[in-house]
Structures are given as structure tokens and as C-alpha cells.
Coordinates of C-alpha atoms in Angstrom, one line a residue:
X1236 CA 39.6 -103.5 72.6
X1237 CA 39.6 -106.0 75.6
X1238 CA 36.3 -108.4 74.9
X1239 CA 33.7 -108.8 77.3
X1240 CA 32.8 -112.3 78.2
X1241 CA 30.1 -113.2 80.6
X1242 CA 27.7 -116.6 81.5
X1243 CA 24.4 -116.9 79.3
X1244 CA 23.0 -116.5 82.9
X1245 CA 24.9 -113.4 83.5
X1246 CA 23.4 -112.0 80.6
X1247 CA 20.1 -113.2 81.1
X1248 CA 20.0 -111.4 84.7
X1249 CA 21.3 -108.0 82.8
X1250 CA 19.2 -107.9 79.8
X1251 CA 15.0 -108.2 78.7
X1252 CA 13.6 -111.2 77.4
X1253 CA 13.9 -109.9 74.2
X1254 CA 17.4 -108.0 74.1
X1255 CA 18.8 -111.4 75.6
X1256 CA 17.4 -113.6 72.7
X1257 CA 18.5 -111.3 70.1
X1258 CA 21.6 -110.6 71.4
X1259 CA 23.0 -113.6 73.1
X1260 CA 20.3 -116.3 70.8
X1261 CA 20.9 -114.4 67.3
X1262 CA 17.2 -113.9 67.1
X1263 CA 15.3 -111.2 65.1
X1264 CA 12.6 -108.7 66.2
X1265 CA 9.2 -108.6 64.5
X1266 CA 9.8 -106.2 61.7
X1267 CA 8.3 -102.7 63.0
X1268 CA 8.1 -103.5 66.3
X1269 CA 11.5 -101.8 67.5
X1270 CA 11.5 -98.8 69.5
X1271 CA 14.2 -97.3 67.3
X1272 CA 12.7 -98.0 63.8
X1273 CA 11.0 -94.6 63.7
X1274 CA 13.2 -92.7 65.6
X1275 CA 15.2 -89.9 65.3
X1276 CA 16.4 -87.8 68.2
X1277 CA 20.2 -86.7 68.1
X1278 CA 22.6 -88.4 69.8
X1279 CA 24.4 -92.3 70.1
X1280 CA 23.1 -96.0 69.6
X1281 CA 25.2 -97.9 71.8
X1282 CA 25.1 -101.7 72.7
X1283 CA 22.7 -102.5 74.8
X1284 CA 24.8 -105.5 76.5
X1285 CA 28.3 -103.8 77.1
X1286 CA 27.8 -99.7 76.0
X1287 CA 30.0 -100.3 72.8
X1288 CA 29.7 -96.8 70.6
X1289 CA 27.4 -98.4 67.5
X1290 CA 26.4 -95.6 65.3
X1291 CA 25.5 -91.9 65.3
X1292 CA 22.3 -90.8 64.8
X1293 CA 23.3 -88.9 62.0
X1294 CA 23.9 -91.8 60.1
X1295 CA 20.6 -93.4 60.5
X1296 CA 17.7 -93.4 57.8
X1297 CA 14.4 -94.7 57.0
X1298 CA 15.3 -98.0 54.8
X1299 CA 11.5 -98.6 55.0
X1300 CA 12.4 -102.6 55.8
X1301 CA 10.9 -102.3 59.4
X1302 CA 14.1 -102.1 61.5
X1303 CA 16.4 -99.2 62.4
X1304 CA 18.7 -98.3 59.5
X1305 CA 22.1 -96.7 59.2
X1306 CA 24.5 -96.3 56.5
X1307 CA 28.2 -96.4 59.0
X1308 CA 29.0 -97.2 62.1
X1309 CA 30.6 -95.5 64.3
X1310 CA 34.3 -96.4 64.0
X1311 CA 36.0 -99.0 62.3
X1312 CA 36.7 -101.0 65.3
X1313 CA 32.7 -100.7 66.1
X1314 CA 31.7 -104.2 64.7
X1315 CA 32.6 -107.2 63.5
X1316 CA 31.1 -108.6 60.0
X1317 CA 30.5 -112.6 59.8
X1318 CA 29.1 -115.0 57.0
X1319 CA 25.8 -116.3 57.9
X1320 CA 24.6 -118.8 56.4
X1321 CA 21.3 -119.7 58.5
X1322 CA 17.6 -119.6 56.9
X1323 CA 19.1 -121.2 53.8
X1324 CA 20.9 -117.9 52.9
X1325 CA 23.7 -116.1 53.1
X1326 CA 24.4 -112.7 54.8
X1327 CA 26.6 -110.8 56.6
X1328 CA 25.8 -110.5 60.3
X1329 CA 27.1 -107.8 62.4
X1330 CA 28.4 -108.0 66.0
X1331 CA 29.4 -105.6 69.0
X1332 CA 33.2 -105.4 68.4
X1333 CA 33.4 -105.3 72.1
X1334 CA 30.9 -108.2 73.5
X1335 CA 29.9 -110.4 70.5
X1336 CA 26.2 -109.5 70.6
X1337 CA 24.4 -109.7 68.0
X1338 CA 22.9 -106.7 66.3
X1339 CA 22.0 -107.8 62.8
X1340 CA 23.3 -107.9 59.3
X1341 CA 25.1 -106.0 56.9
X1342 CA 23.5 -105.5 53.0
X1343 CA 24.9 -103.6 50.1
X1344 CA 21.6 -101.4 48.9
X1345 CA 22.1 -98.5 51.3
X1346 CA 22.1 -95.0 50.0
X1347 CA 25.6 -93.7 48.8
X1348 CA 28.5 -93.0 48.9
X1349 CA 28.6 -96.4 51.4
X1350 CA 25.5 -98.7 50.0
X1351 CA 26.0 -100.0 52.9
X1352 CA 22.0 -100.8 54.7
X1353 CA 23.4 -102.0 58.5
X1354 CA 19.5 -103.6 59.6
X1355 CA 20.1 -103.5 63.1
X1356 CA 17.4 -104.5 66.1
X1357 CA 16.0 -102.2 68.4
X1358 CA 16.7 -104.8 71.2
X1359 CA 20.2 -104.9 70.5
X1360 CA 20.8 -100.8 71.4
X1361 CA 20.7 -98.4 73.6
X1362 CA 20.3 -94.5 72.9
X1363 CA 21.9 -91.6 74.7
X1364 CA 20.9 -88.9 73.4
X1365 CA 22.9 -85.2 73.2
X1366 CA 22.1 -82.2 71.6
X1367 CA 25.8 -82.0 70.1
X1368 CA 26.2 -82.5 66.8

């Protein structure tokens, strides 16, 4: 997949306040304050920055941590998984595959068969929603 690479101020004139510090800044939204945390029409979450396919709606749950929850993404090729090491500990932060925004981070307590929990920001997506299933 070709990478997208634009100018902070390229960004900064495409995205919010808040989608351009959490994305392009590696910030975090207040915990319950995203759109998407208690939400649950049918359809995509795709990155807000470049329209990357993130994860299906289907695969979302209620982690009850304050943040939109999923247990896969949607493809392999989706994200990328770093070591972060910021806040004097370490996780595993994810990034659009596509643009290298940054979505959130990656734990192992998520329901099975994955335990995967990928805490995502609300800023970070964008939904389109279908009725297909």
C-alpha cells in the first residue's frame, strides 16, 4: 500500500483541533469523551486522515475503559503495531497502515479467541455506515 505523506500544515488545514493532535501529535482523548465510545450503528471505522479501512463494526465492543473498543481490524495490512515506551511504560501503539496516524494502542485482555483490546480514539476515525452485514 503506497503511504501517504503530507506537511504538519497540510494536515492541520484537513483535520480538527483534536483529530490533528491525536493523530499527527500522538495525543490521547479524555476517556469518554469520544463520539464512537458508545456507539454502535453497522457499518466501517475508517481513518479519519487518509480513509484507510480500520475495523468493522462488528468487531467492536464495550471494554468499559472509556474509548472505542474492537477485538480485529479489518485486514492484516490495516495497521501497524510499535513499542511505546512514553509515560514511563511500555505499550504497543497502533498506526494507520496507510498514513501513520496515530490511533492508539494495542493490549492483550480483549475477549477471545483474539484477547486482543485495540483502544482506539474517536478523533482518529471516521464511520460510514451500511446496512450490509
Amino acid at each position: 500500500m503506497p503511504k501517504i505523506n503530507k506537511s504538519n500544515d497540510e494536515w492541520k488545514q484537513d483535520l480538527d483541533d483534536l483529530s490533528f493532535k491525536v493523530t499527527r501529535e500522538g495525543a490521547t482523548e479524555r476517556p469518554f469523551s469520544g463520539q464512537y465510545n458508545f456507539f454502535y450503528e453497522k457499518g466501517m471505522f475508517e481513518c479519519i486522515c487518509c480513509g484507510n479501512k480500520l475495523f468493522h463494526s462488528s468487531r467492536k465492543f464495550d471494554s468499559g475503559t472509556g474509548w472505542p473498543s474492537f477485538d480485529n481490524p479489518f485486514s492484516s495490512t490495516s495497521l501497524e503495531e510499535l513499542e511505546d515506551n512514553s509515560h514511563g511504560m511500555t505499550r504497543i501503539e497502533v498506526r494507520c497502515s496507510k498514513c501513520n496516524a496515530h490511533l492508539g494502542h494495542v493490549f492483550d485482555d480483549g475477549p477471545a479467541p483474539s484477547n486482543k483490546r485495540y483502544c482506539i480514539n474517536s478523533a482518529s476515525l471516521n464511520f460510514i455506515e451500511s446496512t450490509n452485514e
